[in-house]
Coordinates of C-alpha atoms and ligand atoms in Angstrom, one line a residue:
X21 CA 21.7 15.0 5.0
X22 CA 21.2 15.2 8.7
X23 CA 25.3 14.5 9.6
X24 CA 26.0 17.4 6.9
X25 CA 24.0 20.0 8.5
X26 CA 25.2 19.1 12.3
X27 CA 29.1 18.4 11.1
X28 CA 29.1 22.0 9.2
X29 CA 28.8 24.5 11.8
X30 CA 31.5 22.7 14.1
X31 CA 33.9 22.8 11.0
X32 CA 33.4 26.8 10.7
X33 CA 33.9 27.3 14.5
X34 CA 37.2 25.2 14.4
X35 CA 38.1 27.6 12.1
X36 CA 37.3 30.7 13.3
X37 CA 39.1 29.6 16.6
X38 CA 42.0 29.2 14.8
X39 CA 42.1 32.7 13.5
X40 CA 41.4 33.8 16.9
X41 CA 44.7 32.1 18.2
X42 CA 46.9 33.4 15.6
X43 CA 46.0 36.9 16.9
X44 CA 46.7 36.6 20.0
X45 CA 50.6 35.5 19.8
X46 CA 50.8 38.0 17.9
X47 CA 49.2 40.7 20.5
X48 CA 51.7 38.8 22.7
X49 CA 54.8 39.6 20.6
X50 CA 53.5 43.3 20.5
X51 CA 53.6 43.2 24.4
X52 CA 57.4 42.7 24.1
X53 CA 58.5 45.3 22.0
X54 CA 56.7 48.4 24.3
X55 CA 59.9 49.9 25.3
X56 CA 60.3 51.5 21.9
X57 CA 58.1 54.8 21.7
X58 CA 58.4 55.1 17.6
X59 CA 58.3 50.5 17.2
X60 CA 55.4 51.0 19.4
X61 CA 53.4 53.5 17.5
X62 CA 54.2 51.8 14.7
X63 CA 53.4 48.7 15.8
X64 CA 50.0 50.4 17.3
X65 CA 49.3 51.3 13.7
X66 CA 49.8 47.4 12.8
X67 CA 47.5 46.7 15.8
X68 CA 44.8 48.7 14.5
X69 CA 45.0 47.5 11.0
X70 CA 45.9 44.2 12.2
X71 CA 42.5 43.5 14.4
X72 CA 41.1 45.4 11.3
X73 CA 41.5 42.4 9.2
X74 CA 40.6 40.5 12.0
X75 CA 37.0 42.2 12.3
X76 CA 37.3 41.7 8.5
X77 CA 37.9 38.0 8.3
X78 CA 35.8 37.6 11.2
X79 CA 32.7 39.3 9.3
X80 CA 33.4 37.4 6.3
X81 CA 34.0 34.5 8.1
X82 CA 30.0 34.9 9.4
X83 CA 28.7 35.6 6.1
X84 CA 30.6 33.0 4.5
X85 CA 27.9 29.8 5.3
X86 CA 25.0 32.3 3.1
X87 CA 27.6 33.3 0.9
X88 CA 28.0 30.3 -0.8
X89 CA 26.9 29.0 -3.4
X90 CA 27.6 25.4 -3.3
X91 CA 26.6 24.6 0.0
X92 CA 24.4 25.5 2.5
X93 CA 22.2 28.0 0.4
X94 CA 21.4 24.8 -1.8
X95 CA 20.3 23.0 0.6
X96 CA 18.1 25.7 1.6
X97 CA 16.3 26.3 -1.7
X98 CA 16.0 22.3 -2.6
X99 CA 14.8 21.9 1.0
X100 CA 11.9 24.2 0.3
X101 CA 11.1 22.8 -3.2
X102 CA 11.0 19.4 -1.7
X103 CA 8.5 20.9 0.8
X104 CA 6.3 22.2 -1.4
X105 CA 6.2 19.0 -3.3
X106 CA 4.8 17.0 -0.4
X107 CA 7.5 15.1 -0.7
X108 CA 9.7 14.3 2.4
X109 CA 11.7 11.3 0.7
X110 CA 11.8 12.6 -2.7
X111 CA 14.3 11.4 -4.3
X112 CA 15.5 14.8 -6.4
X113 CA 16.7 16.1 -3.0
X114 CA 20.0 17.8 -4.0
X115 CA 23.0 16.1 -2.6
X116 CA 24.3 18.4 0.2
X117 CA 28.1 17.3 -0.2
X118 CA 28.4 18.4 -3.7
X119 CA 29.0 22.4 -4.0
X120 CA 28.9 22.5 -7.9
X121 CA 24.9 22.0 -7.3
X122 CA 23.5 24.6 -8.6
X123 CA 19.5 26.1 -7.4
X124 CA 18.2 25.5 -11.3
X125 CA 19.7 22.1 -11.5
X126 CA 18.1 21.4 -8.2
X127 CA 14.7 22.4 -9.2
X128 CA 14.6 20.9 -12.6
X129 CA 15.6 17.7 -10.8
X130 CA 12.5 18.0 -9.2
X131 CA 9.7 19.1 -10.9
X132 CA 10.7 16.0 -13.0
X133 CA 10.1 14.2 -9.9
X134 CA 6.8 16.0 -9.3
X135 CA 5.8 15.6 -13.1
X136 CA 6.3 11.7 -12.3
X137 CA 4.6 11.7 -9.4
X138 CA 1.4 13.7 -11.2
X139 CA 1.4 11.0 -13.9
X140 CA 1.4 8.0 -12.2
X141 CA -1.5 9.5 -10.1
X142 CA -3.2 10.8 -13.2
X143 CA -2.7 7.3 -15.1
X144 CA -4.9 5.6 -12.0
X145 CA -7.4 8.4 -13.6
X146 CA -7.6 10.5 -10.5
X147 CA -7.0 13.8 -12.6
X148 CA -8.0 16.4 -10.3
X149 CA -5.9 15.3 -8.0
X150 CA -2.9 14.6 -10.2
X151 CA -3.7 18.9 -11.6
X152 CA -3.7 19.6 -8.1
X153 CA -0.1 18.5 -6.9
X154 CA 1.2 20.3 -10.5
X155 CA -0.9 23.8 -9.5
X156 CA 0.1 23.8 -6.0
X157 CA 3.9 24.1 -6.5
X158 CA 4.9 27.4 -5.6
X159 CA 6.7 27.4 -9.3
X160 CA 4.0 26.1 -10.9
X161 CA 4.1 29.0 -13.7
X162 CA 8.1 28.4 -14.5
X163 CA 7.4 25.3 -15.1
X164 CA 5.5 24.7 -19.1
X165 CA 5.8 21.3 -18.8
X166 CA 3.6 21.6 -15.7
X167 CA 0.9 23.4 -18.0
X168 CA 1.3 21.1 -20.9
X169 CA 0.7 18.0 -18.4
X170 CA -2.9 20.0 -16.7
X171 CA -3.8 20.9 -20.3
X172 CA -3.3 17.1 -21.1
X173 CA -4.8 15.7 -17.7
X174 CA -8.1 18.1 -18.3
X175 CA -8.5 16.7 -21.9
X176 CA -8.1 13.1 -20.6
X177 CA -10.6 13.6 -18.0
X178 CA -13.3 14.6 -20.6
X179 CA -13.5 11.3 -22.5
X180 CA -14.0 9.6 -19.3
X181 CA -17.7 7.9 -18.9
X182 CA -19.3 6.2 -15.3
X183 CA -19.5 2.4 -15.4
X184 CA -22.0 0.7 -14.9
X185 CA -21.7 -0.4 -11.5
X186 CA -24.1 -3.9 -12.3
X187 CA -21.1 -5.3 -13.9
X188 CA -18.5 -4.6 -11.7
X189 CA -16.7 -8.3 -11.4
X190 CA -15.0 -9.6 -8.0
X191 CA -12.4 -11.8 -8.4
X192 CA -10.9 -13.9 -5.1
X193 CA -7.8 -15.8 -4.4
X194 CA -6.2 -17.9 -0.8
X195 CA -2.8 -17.8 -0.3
X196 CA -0.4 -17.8 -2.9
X197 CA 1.7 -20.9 -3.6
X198 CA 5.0 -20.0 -4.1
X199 CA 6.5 -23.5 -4.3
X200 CA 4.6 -25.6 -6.1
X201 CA 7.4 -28.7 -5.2
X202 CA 6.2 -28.4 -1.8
X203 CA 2.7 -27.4 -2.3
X204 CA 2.0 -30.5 -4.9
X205 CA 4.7 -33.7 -2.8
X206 CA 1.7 -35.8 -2.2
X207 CA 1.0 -35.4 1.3
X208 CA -2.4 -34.9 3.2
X209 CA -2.3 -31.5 2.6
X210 CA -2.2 -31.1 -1.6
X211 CA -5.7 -32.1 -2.2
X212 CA -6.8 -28.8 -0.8
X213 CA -4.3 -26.7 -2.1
X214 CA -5.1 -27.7 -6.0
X215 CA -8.4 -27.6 -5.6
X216 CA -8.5 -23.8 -4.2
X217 CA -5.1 -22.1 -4.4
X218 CA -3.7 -20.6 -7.2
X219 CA 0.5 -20.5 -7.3
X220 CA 2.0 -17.0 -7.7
X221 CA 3.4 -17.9 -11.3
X222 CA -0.7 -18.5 -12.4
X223 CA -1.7 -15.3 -10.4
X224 CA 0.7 -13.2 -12.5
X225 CA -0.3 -14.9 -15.6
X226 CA -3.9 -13.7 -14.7
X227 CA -3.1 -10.3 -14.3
X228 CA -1.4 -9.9 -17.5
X229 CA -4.4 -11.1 -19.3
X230 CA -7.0 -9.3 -17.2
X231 CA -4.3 -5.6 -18.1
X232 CA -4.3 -6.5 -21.3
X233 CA -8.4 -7.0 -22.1
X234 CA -8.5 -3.4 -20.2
X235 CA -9.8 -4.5 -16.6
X236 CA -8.8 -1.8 -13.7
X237 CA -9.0 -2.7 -9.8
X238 CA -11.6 -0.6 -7.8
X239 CA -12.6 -0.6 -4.4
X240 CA -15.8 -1.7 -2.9
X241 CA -16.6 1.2 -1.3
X242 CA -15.9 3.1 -5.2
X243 CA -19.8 0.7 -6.0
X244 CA -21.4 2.2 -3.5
X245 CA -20.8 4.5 0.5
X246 CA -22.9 5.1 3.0
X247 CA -23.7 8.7 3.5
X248 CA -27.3 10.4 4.9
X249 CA -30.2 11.5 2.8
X250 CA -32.7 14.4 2.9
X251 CA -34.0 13.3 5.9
X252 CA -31.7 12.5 8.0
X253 CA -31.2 8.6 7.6
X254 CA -28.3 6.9 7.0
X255 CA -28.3 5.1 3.4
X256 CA -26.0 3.2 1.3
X257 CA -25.7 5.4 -2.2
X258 CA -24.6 4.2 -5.6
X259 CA -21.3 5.4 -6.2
X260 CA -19.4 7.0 -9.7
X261 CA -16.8 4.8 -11.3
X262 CA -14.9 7.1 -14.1
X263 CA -13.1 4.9 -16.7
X264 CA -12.4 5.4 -20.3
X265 CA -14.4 3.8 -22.6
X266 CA -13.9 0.2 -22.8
X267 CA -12.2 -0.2 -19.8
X268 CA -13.5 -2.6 -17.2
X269 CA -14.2 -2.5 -13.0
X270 CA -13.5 -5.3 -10.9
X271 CA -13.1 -5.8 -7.2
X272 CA -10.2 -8.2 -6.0
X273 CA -10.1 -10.1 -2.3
X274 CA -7.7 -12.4 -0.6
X275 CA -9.2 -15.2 1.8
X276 CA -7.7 -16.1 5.3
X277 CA -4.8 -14.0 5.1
X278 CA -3.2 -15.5 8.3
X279 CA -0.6 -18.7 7.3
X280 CA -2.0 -20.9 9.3
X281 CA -0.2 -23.6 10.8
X282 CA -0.9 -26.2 8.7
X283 CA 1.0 -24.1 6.0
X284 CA 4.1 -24.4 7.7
X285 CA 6.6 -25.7 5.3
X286 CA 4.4 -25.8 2.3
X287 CA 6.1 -23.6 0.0
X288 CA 4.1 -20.5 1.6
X289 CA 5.1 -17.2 2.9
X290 CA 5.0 -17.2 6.3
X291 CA 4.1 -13.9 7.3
X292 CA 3.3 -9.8 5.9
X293 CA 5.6 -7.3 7.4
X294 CA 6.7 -3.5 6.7
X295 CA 9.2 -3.2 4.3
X296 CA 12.0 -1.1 4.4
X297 CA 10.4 1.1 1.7
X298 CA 7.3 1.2 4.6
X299 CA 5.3 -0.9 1.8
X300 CA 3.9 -4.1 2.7
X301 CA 6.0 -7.2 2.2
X302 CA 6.5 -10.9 3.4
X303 CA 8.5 -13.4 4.9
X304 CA 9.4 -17.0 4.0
X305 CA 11.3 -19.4 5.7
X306 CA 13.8 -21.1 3.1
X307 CA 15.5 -24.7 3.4
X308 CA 18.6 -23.5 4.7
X309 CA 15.9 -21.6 7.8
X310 CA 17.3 -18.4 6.8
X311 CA 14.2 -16.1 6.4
X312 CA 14.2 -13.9 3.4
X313 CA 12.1 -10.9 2.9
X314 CA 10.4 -10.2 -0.7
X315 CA 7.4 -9.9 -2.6
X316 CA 5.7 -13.8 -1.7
X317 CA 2.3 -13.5 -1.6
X318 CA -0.5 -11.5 -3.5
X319 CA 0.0 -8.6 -1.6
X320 CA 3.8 -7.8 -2.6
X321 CA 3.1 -8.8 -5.9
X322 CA -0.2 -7.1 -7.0
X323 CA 1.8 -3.7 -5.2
X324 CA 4.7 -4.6 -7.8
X325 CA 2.2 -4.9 -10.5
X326 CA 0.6 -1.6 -10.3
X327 CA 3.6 0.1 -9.6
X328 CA 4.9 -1.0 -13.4
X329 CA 0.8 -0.8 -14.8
X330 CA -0.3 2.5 -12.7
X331 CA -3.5 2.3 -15.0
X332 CA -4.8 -1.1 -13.7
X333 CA -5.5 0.8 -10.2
X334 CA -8.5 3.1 -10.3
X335 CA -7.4 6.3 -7.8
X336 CA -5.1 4.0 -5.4
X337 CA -7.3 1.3 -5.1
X338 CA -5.8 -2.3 -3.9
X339 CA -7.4 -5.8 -2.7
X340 CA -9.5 -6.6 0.1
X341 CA -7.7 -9.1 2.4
X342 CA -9.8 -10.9 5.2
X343 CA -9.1 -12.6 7.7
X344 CA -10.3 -15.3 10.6
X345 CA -9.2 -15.3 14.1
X346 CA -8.6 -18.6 15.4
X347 CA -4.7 -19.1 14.4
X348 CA -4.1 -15.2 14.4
X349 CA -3.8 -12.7 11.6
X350 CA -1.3 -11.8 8.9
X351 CA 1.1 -14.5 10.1
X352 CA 1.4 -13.5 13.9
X353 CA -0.1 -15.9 16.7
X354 CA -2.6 -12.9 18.2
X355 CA -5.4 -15.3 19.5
X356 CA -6.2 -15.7 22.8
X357 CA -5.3 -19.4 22.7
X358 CA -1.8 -17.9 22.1
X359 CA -1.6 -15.5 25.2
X360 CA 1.2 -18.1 26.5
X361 CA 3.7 -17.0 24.2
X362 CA 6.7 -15.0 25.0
X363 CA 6.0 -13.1 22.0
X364 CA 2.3 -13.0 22.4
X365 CA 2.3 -9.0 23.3
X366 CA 5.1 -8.4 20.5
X367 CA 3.2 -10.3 17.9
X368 CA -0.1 -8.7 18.6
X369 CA 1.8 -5.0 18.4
X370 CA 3.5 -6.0 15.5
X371 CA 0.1 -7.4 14.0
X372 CA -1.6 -4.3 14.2
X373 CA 1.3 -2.1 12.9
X374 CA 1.2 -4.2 9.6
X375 CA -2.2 -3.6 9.2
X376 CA -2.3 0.1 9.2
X377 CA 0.6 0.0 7.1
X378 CA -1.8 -2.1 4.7
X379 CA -4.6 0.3 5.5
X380 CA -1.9 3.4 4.1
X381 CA -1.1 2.0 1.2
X382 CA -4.8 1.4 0.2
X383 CA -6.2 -2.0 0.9
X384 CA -9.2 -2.9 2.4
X385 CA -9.6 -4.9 5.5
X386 CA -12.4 -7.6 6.5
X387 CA -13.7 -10.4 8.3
X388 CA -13.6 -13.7 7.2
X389 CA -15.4 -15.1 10.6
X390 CA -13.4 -16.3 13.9
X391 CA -13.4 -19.5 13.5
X392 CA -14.0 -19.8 9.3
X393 CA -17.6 -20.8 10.1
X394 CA -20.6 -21.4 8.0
X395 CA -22.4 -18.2 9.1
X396 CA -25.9 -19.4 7.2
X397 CA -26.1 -22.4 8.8
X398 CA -24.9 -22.5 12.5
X399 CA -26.9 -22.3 15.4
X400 CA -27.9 -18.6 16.3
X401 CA -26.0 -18.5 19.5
X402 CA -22.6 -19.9 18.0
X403 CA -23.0 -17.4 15.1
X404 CA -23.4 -14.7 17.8
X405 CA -20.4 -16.1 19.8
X406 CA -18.1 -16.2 16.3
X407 CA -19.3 -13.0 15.5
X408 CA -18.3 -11.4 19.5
X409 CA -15.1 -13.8 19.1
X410 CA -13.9 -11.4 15.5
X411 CA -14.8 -8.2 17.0
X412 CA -12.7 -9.1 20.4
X413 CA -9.6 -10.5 19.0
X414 CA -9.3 -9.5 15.6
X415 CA -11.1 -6.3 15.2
X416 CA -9.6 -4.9 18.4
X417 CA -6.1 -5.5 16.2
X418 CA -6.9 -4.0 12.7
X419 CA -9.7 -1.4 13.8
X420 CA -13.0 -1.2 12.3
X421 CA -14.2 -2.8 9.2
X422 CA -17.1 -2.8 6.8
X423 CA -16.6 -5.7 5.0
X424 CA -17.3 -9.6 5.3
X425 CA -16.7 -12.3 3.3
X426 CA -18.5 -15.0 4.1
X427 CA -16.3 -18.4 4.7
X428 CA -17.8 -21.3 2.2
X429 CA -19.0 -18.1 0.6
X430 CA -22.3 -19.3 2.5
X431 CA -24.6 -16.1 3.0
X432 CA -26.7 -15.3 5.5
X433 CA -29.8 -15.0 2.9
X434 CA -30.6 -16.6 -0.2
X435 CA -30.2 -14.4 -3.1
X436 CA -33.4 -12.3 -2.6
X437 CA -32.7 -8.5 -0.9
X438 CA -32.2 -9.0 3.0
X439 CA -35.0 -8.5 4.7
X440 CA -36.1 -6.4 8.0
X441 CA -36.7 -9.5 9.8
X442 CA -33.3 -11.3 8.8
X443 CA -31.9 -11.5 12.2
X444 CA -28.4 -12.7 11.3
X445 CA -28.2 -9.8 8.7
X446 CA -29.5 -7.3 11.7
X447 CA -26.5 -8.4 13.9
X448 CA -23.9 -7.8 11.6
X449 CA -25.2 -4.6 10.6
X450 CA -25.4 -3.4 13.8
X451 CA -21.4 -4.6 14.3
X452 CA -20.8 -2.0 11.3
X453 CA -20.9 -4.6 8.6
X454 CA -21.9 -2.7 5.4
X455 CA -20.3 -4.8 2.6
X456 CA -21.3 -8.3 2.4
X457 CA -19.7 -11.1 -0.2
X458 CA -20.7 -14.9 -1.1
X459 CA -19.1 -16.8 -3.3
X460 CA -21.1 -16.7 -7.0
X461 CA -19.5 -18.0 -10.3
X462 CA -21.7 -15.6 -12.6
X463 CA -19.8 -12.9 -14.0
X464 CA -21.5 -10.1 -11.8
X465 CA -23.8 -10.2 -9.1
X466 CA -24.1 -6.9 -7.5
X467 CA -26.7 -6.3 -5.1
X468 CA -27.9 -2.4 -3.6
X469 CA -29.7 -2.3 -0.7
X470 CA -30.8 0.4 1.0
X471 CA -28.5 0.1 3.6
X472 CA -26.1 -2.5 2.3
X473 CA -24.4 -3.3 -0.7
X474 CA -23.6 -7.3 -1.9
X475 CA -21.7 -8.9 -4.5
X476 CA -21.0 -12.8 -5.3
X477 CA -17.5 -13.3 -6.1
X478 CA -15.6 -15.9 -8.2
X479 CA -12.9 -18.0 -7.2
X480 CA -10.2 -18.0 -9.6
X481 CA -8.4 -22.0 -7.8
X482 CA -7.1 -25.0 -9.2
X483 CA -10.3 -26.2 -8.7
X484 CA -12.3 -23.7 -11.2
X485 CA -9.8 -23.9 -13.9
X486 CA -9.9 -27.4 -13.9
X487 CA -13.3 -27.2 -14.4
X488 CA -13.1 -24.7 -17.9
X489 CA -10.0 -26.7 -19.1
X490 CA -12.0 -29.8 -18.4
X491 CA -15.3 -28.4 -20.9
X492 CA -13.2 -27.7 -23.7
X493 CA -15.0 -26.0 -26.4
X494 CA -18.0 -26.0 -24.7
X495 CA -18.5 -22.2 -24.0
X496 CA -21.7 -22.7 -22.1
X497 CA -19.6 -24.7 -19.4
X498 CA -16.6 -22.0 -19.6
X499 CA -16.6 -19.3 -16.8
X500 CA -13.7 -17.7 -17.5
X501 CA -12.7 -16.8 -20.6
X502 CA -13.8 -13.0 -19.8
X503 CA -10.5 -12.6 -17.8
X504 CA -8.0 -15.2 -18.8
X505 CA -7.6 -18.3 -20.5
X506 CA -7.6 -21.5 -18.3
X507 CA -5.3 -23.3 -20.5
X508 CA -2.9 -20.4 -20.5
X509 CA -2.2 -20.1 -16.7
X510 CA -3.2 -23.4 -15.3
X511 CA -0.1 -24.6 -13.7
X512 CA 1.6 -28.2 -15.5
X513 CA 2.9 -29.3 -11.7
X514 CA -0.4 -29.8 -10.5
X515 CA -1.7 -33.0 -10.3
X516 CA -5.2 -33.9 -12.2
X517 CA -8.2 -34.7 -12.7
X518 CA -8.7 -31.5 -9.8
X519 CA -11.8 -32.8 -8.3
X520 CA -14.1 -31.6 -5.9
X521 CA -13.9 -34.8 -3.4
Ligands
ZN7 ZN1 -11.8 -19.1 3.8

């Protein structure tokens, strides 16, 4: 659109030049014909009538750009419909280089784009704010499809009831396995990957079965925010989660999102970068080393997901990824140990563009430790170092974070409320930390404290399925059957018995 609004005026000046010329050989041929009083009042009158339809043509010639129909004056009025609609990319933008557009056409293009846009945000059940986008265009009331969707968004929003936030589930997954050849050849490395990965093919089997039994993704700060009370002190408060009846919440994470080295040549993505849509994507190296850009790893593929199931995201919400410091985040080489690389700079840019991109498009950020240590158990002073060591080189790249999961999913308390006098607890707070995770196979385990909030989480590997494939009908040794069944989604190209060690 930009080359048709700066090659336009040029073409109307050519032509007005052009008239310009034509007039004056012919005010030169005048010139030659003086010496004949009568031929040169005559020619006087021609003159006069003559530059006559020159002011003419010229004036027309200025009025023709807002004079028609096709072409600029379109642009003008879908340009300011497109405005109104927040939209800067919207795709109902008229196209500029055909004149037969007409202003209604335009428009009804687009209010079917902002009629789109107000359902998908109205089927992740954020209804005020899907009535909002439809009430603020400046033709809202031409529109009665606009009124019907509002009427239909308001009666929606009535049969909506809060969830109770004690069973709010939290589901966790590694990096995905996208070749399981190369993930399961028998080398050093397979052992851990069966016991906790899960390959992309079993991921999206889970996420069918958790849509279809009615589950819908929520963030951790939707169970509870930290705000100020009456009197002034700063308090983490229960928050509202409005579903339809039925429906279930449940948090999602992804653990040591950085492709570590070992990973290399794995059958892994090798790093998230910003798509061309400005979405976040990955990388992965193929066997001919080309590098191919596409949805690799849970982060693409949970985006795809919701973008076909809108109603499996509650108001935008999207996974928690966390991350470790030691080998660098996200797939980029950003810790110190790295500073000798001619990319070390780039990569560390680069790093922290991707994850604001993630932080746009809703996910959550975290800490998964420095160096993937047991944060329990360690000696004081190295938990202090590994905490110092997150905040310096990882924290510095993705900005500040609330959440941590804890690696081993060892806490830094038993299961009892934190106390006053938990020092580990005290330092992290005071680092910002407001969110804390372990690892817990129960269904829920949702803590409130008064200034923090904890859940356990579940870890939905090789390793756990195994383990309810493995107990057969025996429901009290099952974990899973709430969100999927094992026998379903548990991979045939991984090898078995998957045992612990
Ligand atoms: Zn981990």
């Amino acid at each position: 659109m930009m080359d048709y609004y700066s090659g336009s005026p040029s073409r109307h000046s050519n032509r007005r030049s052009s008239i310009r010329k034509s007039n004056y050989s012919f005010r030169r041929r005048r010139r030659q014909h003086n010496r004949i009083p009568i031929l040169l009042l005559i020619l006087l009158l021609v003159a006069v009538v003559g530059c006559g339809i020159f002011i003419c043509i010229r004036q027309f010639q200025k009025m023709k750009p807002e004079k028609t129909p096709g072409n600029q004056s379109s642009v003008t009025v879908s340009g300011s419909v497109n405005g109104s609609s927040g939209s800067p990319t919207d795709p109902s933008a008229s196209d500029p280089l055909d004149p037969g557009q007409e202003t209604s056409s335009n428009s009804a293009v687009s209010s079917t784009s902002l009629l789109e846009q107000a359902n998908f945000i109205a089927a992740g059940y954020d209804y005020d704010k899907a009535i909002e986008l439809l009430k603020g265009a400046s033709d809202y009331d031409q529109h009665p499809e606009y009124l019907e969707a509002v009427t239909s968004y308001e009666q929606a929003k009535e049969t909506l009831v809060p969830y109770d936030l004690n069973k709010v589930t939290h589901i966790f997954f590694h990096t995905l396995i996208m070749d399981e050849d190369k993930a399961f050849d028998g080398d050093s490395d397979e052992r851990g990957y069966n016991q906790v990965m899960t390959t992309a093919d079993e991921f999206l089997k889970i996420l069918q079965s958790m849509y279809d039994k009615g589950f819908v993704l929520v963030r951790l700060h939707d169970i509870a925010y930290e705000t100020t009370d009456e009197t002034g002190q700063t308090i983490m408060k229960k928050g509202e989660i409005l579903l339809p009846e039925g429906k279930q919440a449940f948090v999602m994470s992804q653990d040591d999102v950085c492709y570590y080295e070992y990973m290399d040549g794995d059958g892994f993505a090798s790093r998230i970068v910003i798509g061309a849509d400005g979405k976040p994507t990955c990388e992965m190296k193929l066997d001919d080393g080309t590098i191919s850009t596409g949805s690799y790893d849970l982060v693409p593929l949970l985006e795809d997901f919701i973008q076909e199931h809108p109603d499996f995201s509650y108001r935008g919400a999207r996974a928690v990824i966390a991350f470790t410091g030691y080998q660098g985040i996200l797939g980029y080489r950003t810790a110190a140990s790295y500073s000798d690389s001619p990319t070390y700079e780039e990569d560390r840019q680069t790093a922290s563009a991707v994850a604001q991109c993630l932080r746009d498009n809703g996910w959550e950020l975290a800490s998964h430790s420095w160096g993937h240590r047991d944060l329990g158990n360690i000696e004081y002073a190295h938990f202090k170092t590994d905490c110092d060591k997150w905040e310096n080189e990882v924290e510095s790249l993705i900005g500040p974070t609330d959440i941590i999961l804890f690696p081993f999913g060892a806490d830094v308390g038993d299961w009892h409320p934190y106390s006053s006098d938990n020092d580990r607890f005290n330092y992290l707070h005071n680092l910002g930390f407001r969110y804390f995770c372990n690892v817990d196979s129960t269904q829920y385990w949702v803590q409130f404290g008064k200034d923090y909030l904890r859940q356990g989480r579940r870890n939905l590997d090789g390793y756990r399925m195994w383990k309810d494939i493995e107990a057969g009908d025996d429901t009290s040794k099952r974990k899973l059957d709430d969100l999927f069944k094992a026998e379903d989604v548990f991979s045939s190209k991984r090898p078995t018995p998957v045992q612990w060690n």
